XYZ file of C-alpha atoms in Angstrom:
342
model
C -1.048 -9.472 -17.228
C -3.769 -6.900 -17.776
C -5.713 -9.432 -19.631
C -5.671 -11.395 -16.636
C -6.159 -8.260 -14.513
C -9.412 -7.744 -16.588
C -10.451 -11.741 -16.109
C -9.981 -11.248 -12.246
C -11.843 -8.228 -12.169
C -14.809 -10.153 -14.013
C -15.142 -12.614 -11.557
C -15.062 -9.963 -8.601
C -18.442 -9.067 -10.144
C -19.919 -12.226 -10.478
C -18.548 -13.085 -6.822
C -20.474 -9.993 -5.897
C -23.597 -10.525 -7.891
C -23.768 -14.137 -5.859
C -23.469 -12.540 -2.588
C -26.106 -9.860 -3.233
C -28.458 -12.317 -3.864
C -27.578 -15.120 -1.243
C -30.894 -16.517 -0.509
C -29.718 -17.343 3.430
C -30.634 -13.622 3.965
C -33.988 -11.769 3.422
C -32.852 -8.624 1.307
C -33.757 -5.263 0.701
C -32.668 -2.415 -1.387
C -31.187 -0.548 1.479
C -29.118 -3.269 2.272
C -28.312 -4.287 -0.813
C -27.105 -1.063 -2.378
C -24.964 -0.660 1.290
C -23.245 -4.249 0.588
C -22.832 -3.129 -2.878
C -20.863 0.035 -2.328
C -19.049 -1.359 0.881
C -17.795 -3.782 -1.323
C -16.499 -2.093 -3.971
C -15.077 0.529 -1.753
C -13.576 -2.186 0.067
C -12.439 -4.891 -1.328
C -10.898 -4.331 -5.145
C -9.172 -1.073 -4.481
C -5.667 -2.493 -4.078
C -2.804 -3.733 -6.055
C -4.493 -7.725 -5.892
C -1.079 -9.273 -5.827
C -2.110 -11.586 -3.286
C -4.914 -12.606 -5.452
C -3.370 -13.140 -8.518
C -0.856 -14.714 -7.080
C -2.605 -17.787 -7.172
C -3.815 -17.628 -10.819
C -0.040 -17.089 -11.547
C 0.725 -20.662 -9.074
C -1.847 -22.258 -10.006
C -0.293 -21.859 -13.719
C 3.368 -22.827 -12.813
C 2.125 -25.887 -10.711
C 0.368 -27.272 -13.732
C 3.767 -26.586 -15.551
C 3.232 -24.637 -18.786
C -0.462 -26.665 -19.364
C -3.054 -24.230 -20.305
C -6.077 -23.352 -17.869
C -9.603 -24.077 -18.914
C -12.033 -21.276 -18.020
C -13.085 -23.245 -15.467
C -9.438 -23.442 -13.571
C -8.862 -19.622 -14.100
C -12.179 -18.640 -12.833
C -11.904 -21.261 -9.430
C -8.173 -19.897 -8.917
C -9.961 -16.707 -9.313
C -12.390 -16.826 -6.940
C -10.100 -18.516 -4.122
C -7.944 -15.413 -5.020
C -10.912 -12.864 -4.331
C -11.483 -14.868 -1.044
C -7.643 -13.701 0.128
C -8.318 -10.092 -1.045
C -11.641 -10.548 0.696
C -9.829 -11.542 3.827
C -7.275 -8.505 2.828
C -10.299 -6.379 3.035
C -11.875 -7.159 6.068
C -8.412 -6.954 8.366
C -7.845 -3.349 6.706
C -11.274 -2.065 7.498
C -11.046 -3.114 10.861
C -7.352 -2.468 11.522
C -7.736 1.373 10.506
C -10.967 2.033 13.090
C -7.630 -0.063 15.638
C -4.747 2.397 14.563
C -7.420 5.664 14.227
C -5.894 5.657 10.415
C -7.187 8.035 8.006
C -6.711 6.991 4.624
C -6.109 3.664 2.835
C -5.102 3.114 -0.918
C -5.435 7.335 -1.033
C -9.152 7.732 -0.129
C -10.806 8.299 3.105
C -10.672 4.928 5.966
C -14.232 2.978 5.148
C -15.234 4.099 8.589
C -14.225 7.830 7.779
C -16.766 7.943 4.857
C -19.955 10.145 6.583
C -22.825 8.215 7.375
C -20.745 4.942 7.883
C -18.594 5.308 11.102
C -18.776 2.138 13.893
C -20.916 0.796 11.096
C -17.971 -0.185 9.434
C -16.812 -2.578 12.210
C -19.946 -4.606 11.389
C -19.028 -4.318 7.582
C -16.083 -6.061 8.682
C -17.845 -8.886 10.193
C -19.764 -9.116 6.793
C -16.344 -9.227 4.798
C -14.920 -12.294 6.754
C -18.453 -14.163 6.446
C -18.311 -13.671 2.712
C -15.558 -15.967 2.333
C -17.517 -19.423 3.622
C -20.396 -18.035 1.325
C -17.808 -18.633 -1.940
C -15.908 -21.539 -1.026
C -19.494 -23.207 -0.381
C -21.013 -22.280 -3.727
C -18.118 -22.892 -5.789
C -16.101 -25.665 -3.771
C -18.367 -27.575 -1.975
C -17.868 -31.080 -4.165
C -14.461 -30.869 -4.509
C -12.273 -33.254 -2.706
C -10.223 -30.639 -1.354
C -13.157 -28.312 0.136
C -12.460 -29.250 3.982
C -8.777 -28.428 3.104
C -9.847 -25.243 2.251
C -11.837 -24.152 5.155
C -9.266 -25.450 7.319
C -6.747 -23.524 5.939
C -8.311 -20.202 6.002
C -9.686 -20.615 9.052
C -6.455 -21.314 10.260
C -4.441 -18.554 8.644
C -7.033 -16.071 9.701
C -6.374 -17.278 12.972
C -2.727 -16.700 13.065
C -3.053 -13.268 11.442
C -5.365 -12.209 14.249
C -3.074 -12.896 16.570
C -0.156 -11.427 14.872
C -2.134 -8.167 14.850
C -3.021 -8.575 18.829
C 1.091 -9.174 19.490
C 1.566 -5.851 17.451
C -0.691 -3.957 19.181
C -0.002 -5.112 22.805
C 3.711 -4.709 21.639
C 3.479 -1.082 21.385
C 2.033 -1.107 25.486
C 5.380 -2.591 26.684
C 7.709 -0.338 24.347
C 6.256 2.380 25.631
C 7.477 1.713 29.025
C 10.684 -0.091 27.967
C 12.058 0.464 24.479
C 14.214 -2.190 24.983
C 11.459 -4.764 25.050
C 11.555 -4.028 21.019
C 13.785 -7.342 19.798
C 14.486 -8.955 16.850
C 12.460 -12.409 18.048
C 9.877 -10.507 18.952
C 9.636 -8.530 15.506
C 10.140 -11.411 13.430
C 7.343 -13.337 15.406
C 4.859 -10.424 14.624
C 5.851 -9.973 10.896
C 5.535 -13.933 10.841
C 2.303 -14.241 12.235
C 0.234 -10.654 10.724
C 1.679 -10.476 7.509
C 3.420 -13.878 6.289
C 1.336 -16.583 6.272
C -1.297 -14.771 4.758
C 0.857 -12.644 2.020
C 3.013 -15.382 0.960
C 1.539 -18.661 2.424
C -1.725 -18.464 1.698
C -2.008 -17.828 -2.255
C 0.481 -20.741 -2.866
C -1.507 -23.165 -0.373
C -4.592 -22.424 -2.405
C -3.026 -23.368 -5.242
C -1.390 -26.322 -4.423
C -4.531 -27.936 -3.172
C -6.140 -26.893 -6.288
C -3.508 -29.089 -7.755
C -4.280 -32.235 -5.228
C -1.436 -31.263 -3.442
C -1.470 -32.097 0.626
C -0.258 -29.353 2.267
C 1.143 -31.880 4.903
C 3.987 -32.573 2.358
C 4.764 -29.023 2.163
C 6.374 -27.753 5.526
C 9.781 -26.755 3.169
C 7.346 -24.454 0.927
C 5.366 -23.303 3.934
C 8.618 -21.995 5.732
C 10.513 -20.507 2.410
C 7.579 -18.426 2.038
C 7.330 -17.583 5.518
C 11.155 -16.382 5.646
C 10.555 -14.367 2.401
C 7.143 -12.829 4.182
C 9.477 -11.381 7.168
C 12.297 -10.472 4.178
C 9.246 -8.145 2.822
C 8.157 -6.657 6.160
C 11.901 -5.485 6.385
C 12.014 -3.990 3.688
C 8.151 -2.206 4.081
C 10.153 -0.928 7.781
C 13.439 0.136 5.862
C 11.012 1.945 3.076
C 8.738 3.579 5.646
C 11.787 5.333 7.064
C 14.320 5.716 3.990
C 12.043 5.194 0.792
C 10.813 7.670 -1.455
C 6.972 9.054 -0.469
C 6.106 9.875 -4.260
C 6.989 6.140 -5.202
C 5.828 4.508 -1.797
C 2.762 6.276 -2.033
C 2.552 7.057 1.956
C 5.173 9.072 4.052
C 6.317 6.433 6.615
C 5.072 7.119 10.431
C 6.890 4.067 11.887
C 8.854 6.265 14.542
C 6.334 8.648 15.448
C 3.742 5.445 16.193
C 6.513 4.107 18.021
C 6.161 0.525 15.732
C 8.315 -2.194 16.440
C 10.500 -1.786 13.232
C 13.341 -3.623 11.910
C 14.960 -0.281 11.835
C 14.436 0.479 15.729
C 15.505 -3.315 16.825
C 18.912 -2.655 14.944
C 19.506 0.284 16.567
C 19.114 -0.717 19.378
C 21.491 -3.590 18.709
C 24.093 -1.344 17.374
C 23.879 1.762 19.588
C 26.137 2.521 22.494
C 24.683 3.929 25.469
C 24.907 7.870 24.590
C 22.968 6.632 21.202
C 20.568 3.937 22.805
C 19.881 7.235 25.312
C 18.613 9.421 22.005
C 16.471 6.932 20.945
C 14.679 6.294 24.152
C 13.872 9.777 24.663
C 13.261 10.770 21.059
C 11.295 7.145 19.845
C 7.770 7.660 19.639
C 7.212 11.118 19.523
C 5.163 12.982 17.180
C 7.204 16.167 17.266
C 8.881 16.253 13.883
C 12.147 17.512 16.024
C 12.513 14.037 17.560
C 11.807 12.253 14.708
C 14.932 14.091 12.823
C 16.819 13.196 15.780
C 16.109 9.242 14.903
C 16.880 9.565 11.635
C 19.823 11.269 12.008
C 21.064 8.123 14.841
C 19.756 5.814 11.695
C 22.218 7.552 9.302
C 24.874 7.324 12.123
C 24.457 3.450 12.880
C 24.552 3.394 8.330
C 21.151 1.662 8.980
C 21.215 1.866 4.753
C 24.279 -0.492 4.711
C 23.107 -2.468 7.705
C 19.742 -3.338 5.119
C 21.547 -4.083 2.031
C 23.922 -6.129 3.812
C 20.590 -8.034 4.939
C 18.403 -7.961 1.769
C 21.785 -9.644 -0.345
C 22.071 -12.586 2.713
C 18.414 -12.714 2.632
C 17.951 -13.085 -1.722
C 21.024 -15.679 -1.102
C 19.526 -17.497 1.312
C 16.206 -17.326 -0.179
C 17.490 -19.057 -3.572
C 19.400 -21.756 -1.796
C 16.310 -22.677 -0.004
C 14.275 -22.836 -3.053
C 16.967 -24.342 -5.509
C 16.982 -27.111 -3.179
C 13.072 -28.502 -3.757
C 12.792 -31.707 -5.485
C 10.114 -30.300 -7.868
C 10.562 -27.606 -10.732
C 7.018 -26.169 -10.663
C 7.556 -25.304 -7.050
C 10.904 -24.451 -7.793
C 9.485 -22.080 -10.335
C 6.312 -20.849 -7.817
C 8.980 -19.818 -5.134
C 11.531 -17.801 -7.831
C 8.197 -16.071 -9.116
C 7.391 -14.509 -5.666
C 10.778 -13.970 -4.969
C 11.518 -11.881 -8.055
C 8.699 -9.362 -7.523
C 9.647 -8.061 -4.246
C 13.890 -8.326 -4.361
C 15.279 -5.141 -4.555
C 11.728 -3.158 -4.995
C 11.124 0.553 -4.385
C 8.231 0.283 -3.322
């Protein structure tokens, strides 16, 4: 795995090298050595799962067979264009929720000198990812395959994040606005399809696969997308800051958690009463008071209960696709995030 850590990482540079000297824009050192640094700032700072996660596809589709350097490096690339698409929704959803740190440095915009410059860098980030498909995909039969389907998961992330944020108007007023549909269509749309979907679509094009012939795989890894956003709200509230890196701010920014929806479904009126008037506060007072309704309502139980039905469920669904390598694709992602800490 490192070794293929290191390989990734090698083609992040020559990715970069390409785009700082695209010949569709007149450059100069300023703006070079701004790209440069926005970049690296940017866009390799996180864990990459999403990106190696179609390297690691890509491998089990072609069912034990060996990948020439030229298969690692293309699986590569279309892997740096998901972390590339990572990157530009984090820079731009962090100026959105006034955040100030990502992956434990300073928000891109926070850095001094960058500011509203960063929404711009944003723009930049998102146009980078035509730039590599066309240099490194343009004669392959599936190129219009792959435009489409970034363009269209982009799309339907977008929107996700717009339901999110105009979510948080209407809870304000009404808390009990905040329902399961509506949580599971907002997981589904900003985090799922381009988490889980995406990688595995890239790869199974890259393996002449039509994506029209795979609605099953499409909604397994849709279901395990919202499975994984359950567990990010259960870990925001009841995980472990040193190992989850962050400490969790899902009740004081009044978020439409899994956590909050159950209560609500669970809570008689004296309870449902506590959380409307203590939901959403910053005070660290009223935020005890939720958690202490959350250990009332054994919102612990209520989760494992959910993640065991969910793993079940999960495995059924996969065990039940006619081919092995997909089979194998789907038990790969599902393995790395059952049961994590993290």
């Amino acid at each position: 795995m490192a070794d293929l850590k290191s390989t990734f990482l090698n083609v992040y540079s020559v990715l970069k090298s390409e785009l700082l000297n695209d010949a569709a824009f007149e450059w100069s050192d300023d703006s070079r050595q701004w790209v440069d640094r926005m970049l690296d700032y940017t866009v390799p700072g996180g864990k990459l799962n999403r990106g190696l996660s179609v390297i690691d596809s890509y491998r089990l589709l072609k069912e034990g067979h060996a990948l020439n350097d030229d298969e690692i490096f293309l699986a590569s690339a279309l892997g740096w264009c998901i972390e590339w698409l990572q990157a530009y929704f984090l820079v731009l959803d962090d100026i959105m929720d006034n955040s100030h740190t990502r992956r434990g440095q300073p928000c891109w915009f926070r850095v001094p000198k960058v500011g509203m410059i960063a929404a711009n860098d944003g723009v930049l980030l998102r146009n980078h990812i035509p730039r590599i498909l066309r240099k490194h995909f343009k004669g392959k039969p599936y190129y219009v395959d792959l435009l489409d389907l970034f363009n269209e998961v982009e799309f339907q992330t977008a929107a996700g994040q717009m339901i999110d944020l105009i979510t948080t108007l209407e809870g304000e007023k009404d808390l009990s606005k905040y329902t399961l549909s509506l949580h599971r269509r907002i997981v589904q749309y900003k985090t799922a399809y381009y988490s889980f979907y995406l990688p595995v679509a890239c790869a199974l094009l890259m393996a002449g696969e039509n994506l029209d012939n795979h609605v099953d795989v499409k909604n397994i890894l849709v279901e395990m997308g919202t499975y994984f956003q359950v567990q990010d709200d259960y870990l925001d509230c009841f995980g472990d800051p040193e190992t989850i890196g962050k400490i969790g701010t899902d009740i004081e920014d009044f978020k439409c958690s899994w956590l909050v929806v159950k209560a609500l479904e669970l809570s008689n009126e004296k309870q449902k009463k506590i959380l409307h008037e203590n939901y959403g506060k910053p005070d660290p007072a009223n935020v005890a008071k939720v958690k202490i309704l959350y250990n009332e309502l054994n919102l612990e139980g209520v989760f494992k209960e959910y993640e065991s039905t969910s793993y079940e469920k999960l495995v059924t669904s996969i065990e039940a696709h006619s081919s092995k390598a997909v089979q194998a694709v789907l038990k790969s992602f599902l393995a790395k995030i059952y049961k994590r800490l993290k």
